[in-house]
GROMACS .gro file of C-alpha atoms in nm:
model
  276
    1UNK     CA    1  -2.720   0.199  -1.155
    2UNK     CA    2  -2.905   0.260  -0.830
    3UNK     CA    3  -2.862   0.642  -0.615
    4UNK     CA    4  -2.795   0.604  -0.245
    5UNK     CA    5  -2.902   0.947  -0.105
    6UNK     CA    6  -2.590   0.941   0.186
    7UNK     CA    7  -2.805   1.215   0.364
    8UNK     CA    8  -3.076   0.937   0.575
    9UNK     CA    9  -2.718   0.862   0.737
   10UNK     CA   10  -2.658   1.020   1.077
   11UNK     CA   11  -2.301   0.944   0.987
   12UNK     CA   12  -2.091   0.911   0.647
   13UNK     CA   13  -1.748   0.806   0.733
   14UNK     CA   14  -1.498   0.682   0.450
   15UNK     CA   15  -1.210   0.420   0.494
   16UNK     CA   16  -0.938   0.448   0.177
   17UNK     CA   17  -0.687   0.124   0.156
   18UNK     CA   18  -0.451   0.078  -0.104
   19UNK     CA   19  -0.194   0.253  -0.310
   20UNK     CA   20  -0.457   0.492  -0.498
   21UNK     CA   21  -0.552   0.550  -0.147
   22UNK     CA   22  -0.482   0.961  -0.151
   23UNK     CA   23  -0.597   1.039  -0.526
   24UNK     CA   24  -0.962   0.843  -0.413
   25UNK     CA   25  -0.961   0.992  -0.150
   26UNK     CA   26  -0.898   1.325  -0.203
   27UNK     CA   27  -1.169   1.330  -0.532
   28UNK     CA   28  -1.481   1.150  -0.264
   29UNK     CA   29  -1.352   1.484  -0.013
   30UNK     CA   30  -1.484   1.727  -0.266
   31UNK     CA   31  -1.770   1.627  -0.325
   32UNK     CA   32  -1.902   1.477   0.041
   33UNK     CA   33  -1.880   1.605   0.402
   34UNK     CA   34  -1.744   1.311   0.556
   35UNK     CA   35  -1.775   1.332   0.940
   36UNK     CA   36  -1.385   1.107   1.015
   37UNK     CA   37  -1.228   0.821   0.863
   38UNK     CA   38  -0.880   0.641   0.776
   39UNK     CA   39  -0.718   0.612   0.488
   40UNK     CA   40  -0.371   0.382   0.441
   41UNK     CA   41  -0.151   0.500   0.233
   42UNK     CA   42   0.174   0.377   0.135
   43UNK     CA   43   0.562   0.567   0.298
   44UNK     CA   44   0.572   0.942   0.095
   45UNK     CA   45   0.258   0.974  -0.029
   46UNK     CA   46   0.104   1.282   0.128
   47UNK     CA   47  -0.245   1.350  -0.008
   48UNK     CA   48  -0.392   1.705   0.089
   49UNK     CA   49  -0.711   1.624   0.267
   50UNK     CA   50  -0.832   1.770   0.638
   51UNK     CA   51  -0.612   1.629   0.886
   52UNK     CA   52  -0.914   1.688   1.165
   53UNK     CA   53  -1.122   1.482   0.976
   54UNK     CA   54  -0.898   1.210   0.822
   55UNK     CA   55  -0.641   1.008   1.024
   56UNK     CA   56  -0.404   0.908   0.697
   57UNK     CA   57  -0.176   0.628   0.804
   58UNK     CA   58   0.174   0.541   0.634
   59UNK     CA   59   0.302   0.213   0.543
   60UNK     CA   60   0.496   0.037   0.372
   61UNK     CA   61   0.419  -0.235   0.054
   62UNK     CA   62   0.524  -0.455  -0.037
   63UNK     CA   63   0.557  -0.633   0.223
   64UNK     CA   64   0.402  -0.504   0.553
   65UNK     CA   65   0.540  -0.366   0.883
   66UNK     CA   66   0.492  -0.176   1.210
   67UNK     CA   67   0.216   0.094   1.076
   68UNK     CA   68   0.053  -0.174   0.840
   69UNK     CA   69  -0.028  -0.361   1.186
   70UNK     CA   70  -0.106  -0.057   1.360
   71UNK     CA   71  -0.380   0.052   1.081
   72UNK     CA   72  -0.574  -0.313   1.079
   73UNK     CA   73  -0.654  -0.253   1.433
   74UNK     CA   74  -0.727   0.088   1.341
   75UNK     CA   75  -0.957  -0.030   1.107
   76UNK     CA   76  -1.119  -0.281   1.372
   77UNK     CA   77  -1.166  -0.011   1.585
   78UNK     CA   78  -1.316   0.213   1.382
   79UNK     CA   79  -1.578   0.016   1.235
   80UNK     CA   80  -1.712  -0.158   1.600
   81UNK     CA   81  -1.774   0.187   1.671
   82UNK     CA   82  -2.040   0.276   1.360
   83UNK     CA   83  -2.376   0.247   1.410
   84UNK     CA   84  -2.738   0.099   1.243
   85UNK     CA   85  -2.741   0.433   1.157
   86UNK     CA   86  -2.386   0.561   0.994
   87UNK     CA   87  -2.282   0.558   0.666
   88UNK     CA   88  -1.929   0.387   0.513
   89UNK     CA   89  -1.752   0.387   0.210
   90UNK     CA   90  -1.466   0.189   0.157
   91UNK     CA   91  -1.262   0.256  -0.168
   92UNK     CA   92  -1.047  -0.010  -0.274
   93UNK     CA   93  -0.729  -0.004  -0.434
   94UNK     CA   94  -0.410  -0.279  -0.509
   95UNK     CA   95  -0.124  -0.281  -0.225
   96UNK     CA   96  -0.386  -0.298   0.045
   97UNK     CA   97  -0.299  -0.633   0.179
   98UNK     CA   98   0.069  -0.525   0.276
   99UNK     CA   99  -0.061  -0.194   0.416
  100UNK     CA  100  -0.308  -0.260   0.682
  101UNK     CA  101  -0.270  -0.651   0.817
  102UNK     CA  102  -0.430  -0.828   1.155
  103UNK     CA  103  -0.275  -1.163   1.145
  104UNK     CA  104  -0.404  -1.432   1.320
  105UNK     CA  105  -0.239  -1.628   1.591
  106UNK     CA  106   0.147  -1.507   1.470
  107UNK     CA  107   0.341  -1.214   1.438
  108UNK     CA  108   0.416  -0.980   1.240
  109UNK     CA  109   0.791  -1.119   1.209
  110UNK     CA  110   0.619  -1.404   1.094
  111UNK     CA  111   0.379  -1.241   0.881
  112UNK     CA  112   0.646  -1.094   0.699
  113UNK     CA  113   0.836  -1.400   0.607
  114UNK     CA  114   0.489  -1.526   0.504
  115UNK     CA  115   0.483  -1.277   0.237
  116UNK     CA  116   0.790  -1.274   0.078
  117UNK     CA  117   0.809  -1.627   0.071
  118UNK     CA  118   0.463  -1.644  -0.107
  119UNK     CA  119   0.603  -1.365  -0.343
  120UNK     CA  120   0.918  -1.536  -0.455
  121UNK     CA  121   0.717  -1.872  -0.513
  122UNK     CA  122   0.566  -1.861  -0.844
  123UNK     CA  123   0.236  -1.837  -0.720
  124UNK     CA  124  -0.001  -1.626  -0.876
  125UNK     CA  125  -0.184  -1.395  -0.752
  126UNK     CA  126  -0.559  -1.540  -0.623
  127UNK     CA  127  -0.265  -1.796  -0.495
  128UNK     CA  128  -0.057  -1.576  -0.267
  129UNK     CA  129  -0.410  -1.411  -0.152
  130UNK     CA  130  -0.558  -1.721  -0.062
  131UNK     CA  131  -0.333  -1.820   0.148
  132UNK     CA  132  -0.283  -1.413   0.325
  133UNK     CA  133  -0.700  -1.428   0.378
  134UNK     CA  134  -0.654  -1.829   0.630
  135UNK     CA  135  -0.384  -1.631   0.800
  136UNK     CA  136  -0.561  -1.212   0.831
  137UNK     CA  137  -0.850  -1.118   1.062
  138UNK     CA  138  -0.918  -0.913   0.809
  139UNK     CA  139  -0.849  -1.031   0.436
  140UNK     CA  140  -1.120  -1.223   0.262
  141UNK     CA  141  -1.417  -1.022   0.408
  142UNK     CA  142  -1.352  -1.078   0.774
  143UNK     CA  143  -1.249  -0.636   0.823
  144UNK     CA  144  -1.655  -0.587   0.724
  145UNK     CA  145  -1.794  -0.819   0.971
  146UNK     CA  146  -1.703  -0.612   1.257
  147UNK     CA  147  -1.930  -0.286   1.125
  148UNK     CA  148  -2.227  -0.246   1.219
  149UNK     CA  149  -2.335   0.029   0.956
  150UNK     CA  150  -2.480   0.008   0.621
  151UNK     CA  151  -2.182   0.041   0.326
  152UNK     CA  152  -2.037   0.070   0.023
  153UNK     CA  153  -1.688  -0.011  -0.167
  154UNK     CA  154  -1.560   0.106  -0.435
  155UNK     CA  155  -1.287  -0.098  -0.620
  156UNK     CA  156  -0.973  -0.092  -0.843
  157UNK     CA  157  -0.835  -0.391  -0.991
  158UNK     CA  158  -0.525  -0.452  -1.023
  159UNK     CA  159  -0.563  -0.838  -1.056
  160UNK     CA  160  -0.561  -1.002  -1.416
  161UNK     CA  161  -0.990  -1.108  -1.488
  162UNK     CA  162  -1.055  -0.832  -1.180
  163UNK     CA  163  -1.149  -1.118  -0.939
  164UNK     CA  164  -1.275  -0.861  -0.586
  165UNK     CA  165  -1.193  -1.147  -0.350
  166UNK     CA  166  -0.798  -1.065  -0.479
  167UNK     CA  167  -0.751  -0.687  -0.500
  168UNK     CA  168  -0.657  -0.673  -0.207
  169UNK     CA  169  -0.721  -1.002  -0.025
  170UNK     CA  170  -1.110  -0.853  -0.041
  171UNK     CA  171  -1.079  -0.712   0.333
  172UNK     CA  172  -1.416  -0.585   0.190
  173UNK     CA  173  -1.560  -0.857   0.012
  174UNK     CA  174  -1.588  -1.300   0.057
  175UNK     CA  175  -1.339  -1.573  -0.009
  176UNK     CA  176  -1.450  -1.843  -0.239
  177UNK     CA  177  -1.049  -2.040  -0.094
  178UNK     CA  178  -1.075  -2.228   0.184
  179UNK     CA  179  -0.812  -2.360   0.431
  180UNK     CA  180  -0.816  -2.692   0.276
  181UNK     CA  181  -0.725  -2.435  -0.054
  182UNK     CA  182  -0.444  -2.262   0.050
  183UNK     CA  183  -0.312  -2.582   0.191
  184UNK     CA  184  -0.280  -2.711  -0.119
  185UNK     CA  185  -0.174  -2.416  -0.253
  186UNK     CA  186   0.152  -2.492  -0.061
  187UNK     CA  187   0.173  -2.801  -0.127
  188UNK     CA  188   0.202  -2.738  -0.485
  189UNK     CA  189   0.499  -2.464  -0.436
  190UNK     CA  190   0.666  -2.702  -0.149
  191UNK     CA  191   0.702  -2.480   0.108
  192UNK     CA  192   0.543  -2.624   0.441
  193UNK     CA  193   0.934  -2.698   0.540
  194UNK     CA  194   0.988  -2.270   0.505
  195UNK     CA  195   0.683  -2.118   0.682
  196UNK     CA  196   0.734  -2.057   0.974
  197UNK     CA  197   0.553  -2.292   1.200
  198UNK     CA  198   0.332  -2.084   1.348
  199UNK     CA  199   0.136  -1.989   1.002
  200UNK     CA  200   0.117  -2.411   0.929
  201UNK     CA  201  -0.035  -2.433   1.262
  202UNK     CA  202  -0.314  -2.163   1.199
  203UNK     CA  203  -0.350  -2.339   0.885
  204UNK     CA  204  -0.401  -2.651   1.016
  205UNK     CA  205  -0.644  -2.541   1.273
  206UNK     CA  206  -0.796  -2.388   1.055
  207UNK     CA  207  -0.842  -2.732   0.783
  208UNK     CA  208  -0.955  -2.898   1.128
  209UNK     CA  209  -1.239  -2.651   1.206
  210UNK     CA  210  -1.063  -2.431   1.513
  211UNK     CA  211  -1.060  -2.198   1.301
  212UNK     CA  212  -1.332  -2.024   1.127
  213UNK     CA  213  -1.356  -2.001   0.735
  214UNK     CA  214  -1.340  -1.724   0.578
  215UNK     CA  215  -1.690  -1.502   0.490
  216UNK     CA  216  -1.809  -1.672   0.157
  217UNK     CA  217  -2.128  -1.378   0.109
  218UNK     CA  218  -2.026  -1.017   0.075
  219UNK     CA  219  -2.235  -0.797   0.346
  220UNK     CA  220  -2.179  -0.506   0.097
  221UNK     CA  221  -2.167  -0.402  -0.245
  222UNK     CA  222  -1.827  -0.444  -0.395
  223UNK     CA  223  -1.834  -0.222  -0.765
  224UNK     CA  224  -1.479  -0.188  -0.956
  225UNK     CA  225  -1.460   0.134  -1.101
  226UNK     CA  226  -1.164   0.145  -1.263
  227UNK     CA  227  -0.970  -0.189  -1.385
  228UNK     CA  228  -0.578  -0.277  -1.557
  229UNK     CA  229  -0.816  -0.227  -1.960
  230UNK     CA  230  -0.972   0.131  -1.904
  231UNK     CA  231  -0.583   0.249  -1.760
  232UNK     CA  232  -0.412   0.077  -2.119
  233UNK     CA  233  -0.729   0.184  -2.273
  234UNK     CA  234  -0.659   0.567  -2.204
  235UNK     CA  235  -0.310   0.486  -2.270
  236UNK     CA  236  -0.371   0.372  -2.644
  237UNK     CA  237  -0.536   0.646  -2.720
  238UNK     CA  238  -0.324   0.988  -2.585
  239UNK     CA  239   0.008   0.780  -2.756
  240UNK     CA  240  -0.245   0.709  -3.065
  241UNK     CA  241  -0.283   1.135  -3.058
  242UNK     CA  242   0.097   1.102  -3.014
  243UNK     CA  243   0.121   1.070  -3.333
  244UNK     CA  244   0.282   0.687  -3.228
  245UNK     CA  245   0.172   0.366  -3.358
  246UNK     CA  246   0.046   0.184  -3.060
  247UNK     CA  247   0.073  -0.141  -2.993
  248UNK     CA  248  -0.104  -0.305  -2.626
  249UNK     CA  249   0.036  -0.577  -2.466
  250UNK     CA  250  -0.250  -0.690  -2.237
  251UNK     CA  251  -0.316  -1.007  -1.965
  252UNK     CA  252   0.032  -1.056  -1.882
  253UNK     CA  253   0.112  -1.255  -1.606
  254UNK     CA  254   0.402  -1.442  -1.452
  255UNK     CA  255   0.784  -1.423  -1.380
  256UNK     CA  256   0.915  -1.160  -1.439
  257UNK     CA  257   1.255  -1.221  -1.623
  258UNK     CA  258   1.033  -1.394  -1.854
  259UNK     CA  259   0.744  -1.128  -1.927
  260UNK     CA  260   0.991  -0.940  -2.011
  261UNK     CA  261   1.216  -1.034  -2.209
  262UNK     CA  262   0.825  -1.120  -2.389
  263UNK     CA  263   0.738  -0.741  -2.432
  264UNK     CA  264   1.174  -0.627  -2.533
  265UNK     CA  265   1.102  -0.926  -2.863
  266UNK     CA  266   0.735  -0.768  -2.944
  267UNK     CA  267   0.992  -0.385  -2.960
  268UNK     CA  268   1.119  -0.243  -3.286
  269UNK     CA  269   1.381   0.026  -3.247
  270UNK     CA  270   1.195   0.276  -3.365
  271UNK     CA  271   1.106   0.678  -3.262
  272UNK     CA  272   0.727   0.622  -3.343
  273UNK     CA  273   0.643   0.277  -3.180
  274UNK     CA  274   0.444   0.282  -2.842
  275UNK     CA  275   0.466  -0.036  -2.600
  276UNK     CA  276   0.156  -0.004  -2.371
   0.00000   0.00000   0.00000
């Protein structure tokens, strides 16, 4: 485990994005004296943070809204203003893909349509993520290309397999997929005619090399600090303490109706059973 001495930096900033951004920010702000920060949370989440230091943006999930676009623009301008003597602590959790957006050459309206179509297509999170990243100016490691400072990113994973490139579409990480992969995914689910022309134009321009590829190496360290398995284990321990017979079902992906059937087939009608 390496340690970072924050005293050697002029300014220390916080950027938190995702469904857990509120609680994560509350925790670290008690430990670290931040100069400034941006915290992007879903609507109805009210983190207890100093408004004089932290700009709290309430955006939308699972589909982005105008505030998500505002968040994307604010994040870019904030990072561009950092200097080499500054340090940025990123806290990234699931949901960040919708909570902060900055589409490349497509409107917010078209971006929302793309998201809806992808979510309903049957594509898994990694496939959805690949397409999203190639239509964005901040996803897939593009966000941190704008920073002039040092930094580190702590991730809470809500993705099966903990692929760092899929957690909030890998904003602070990098991207192993390509424009070509994105187009293959679109063909796989027959979405060519369903997606807005603007989105297809961006992907095809990228394939021709007219738009730069997503970064293939992370510029900063990304560390997973919590994942689905850890949460399941904690719940299992708690339910056993309550005297319940506990069964953990992990690594489930797929169509919600099929998954629900699977879970209910395991459920036994007894008061002392618990399914996690």
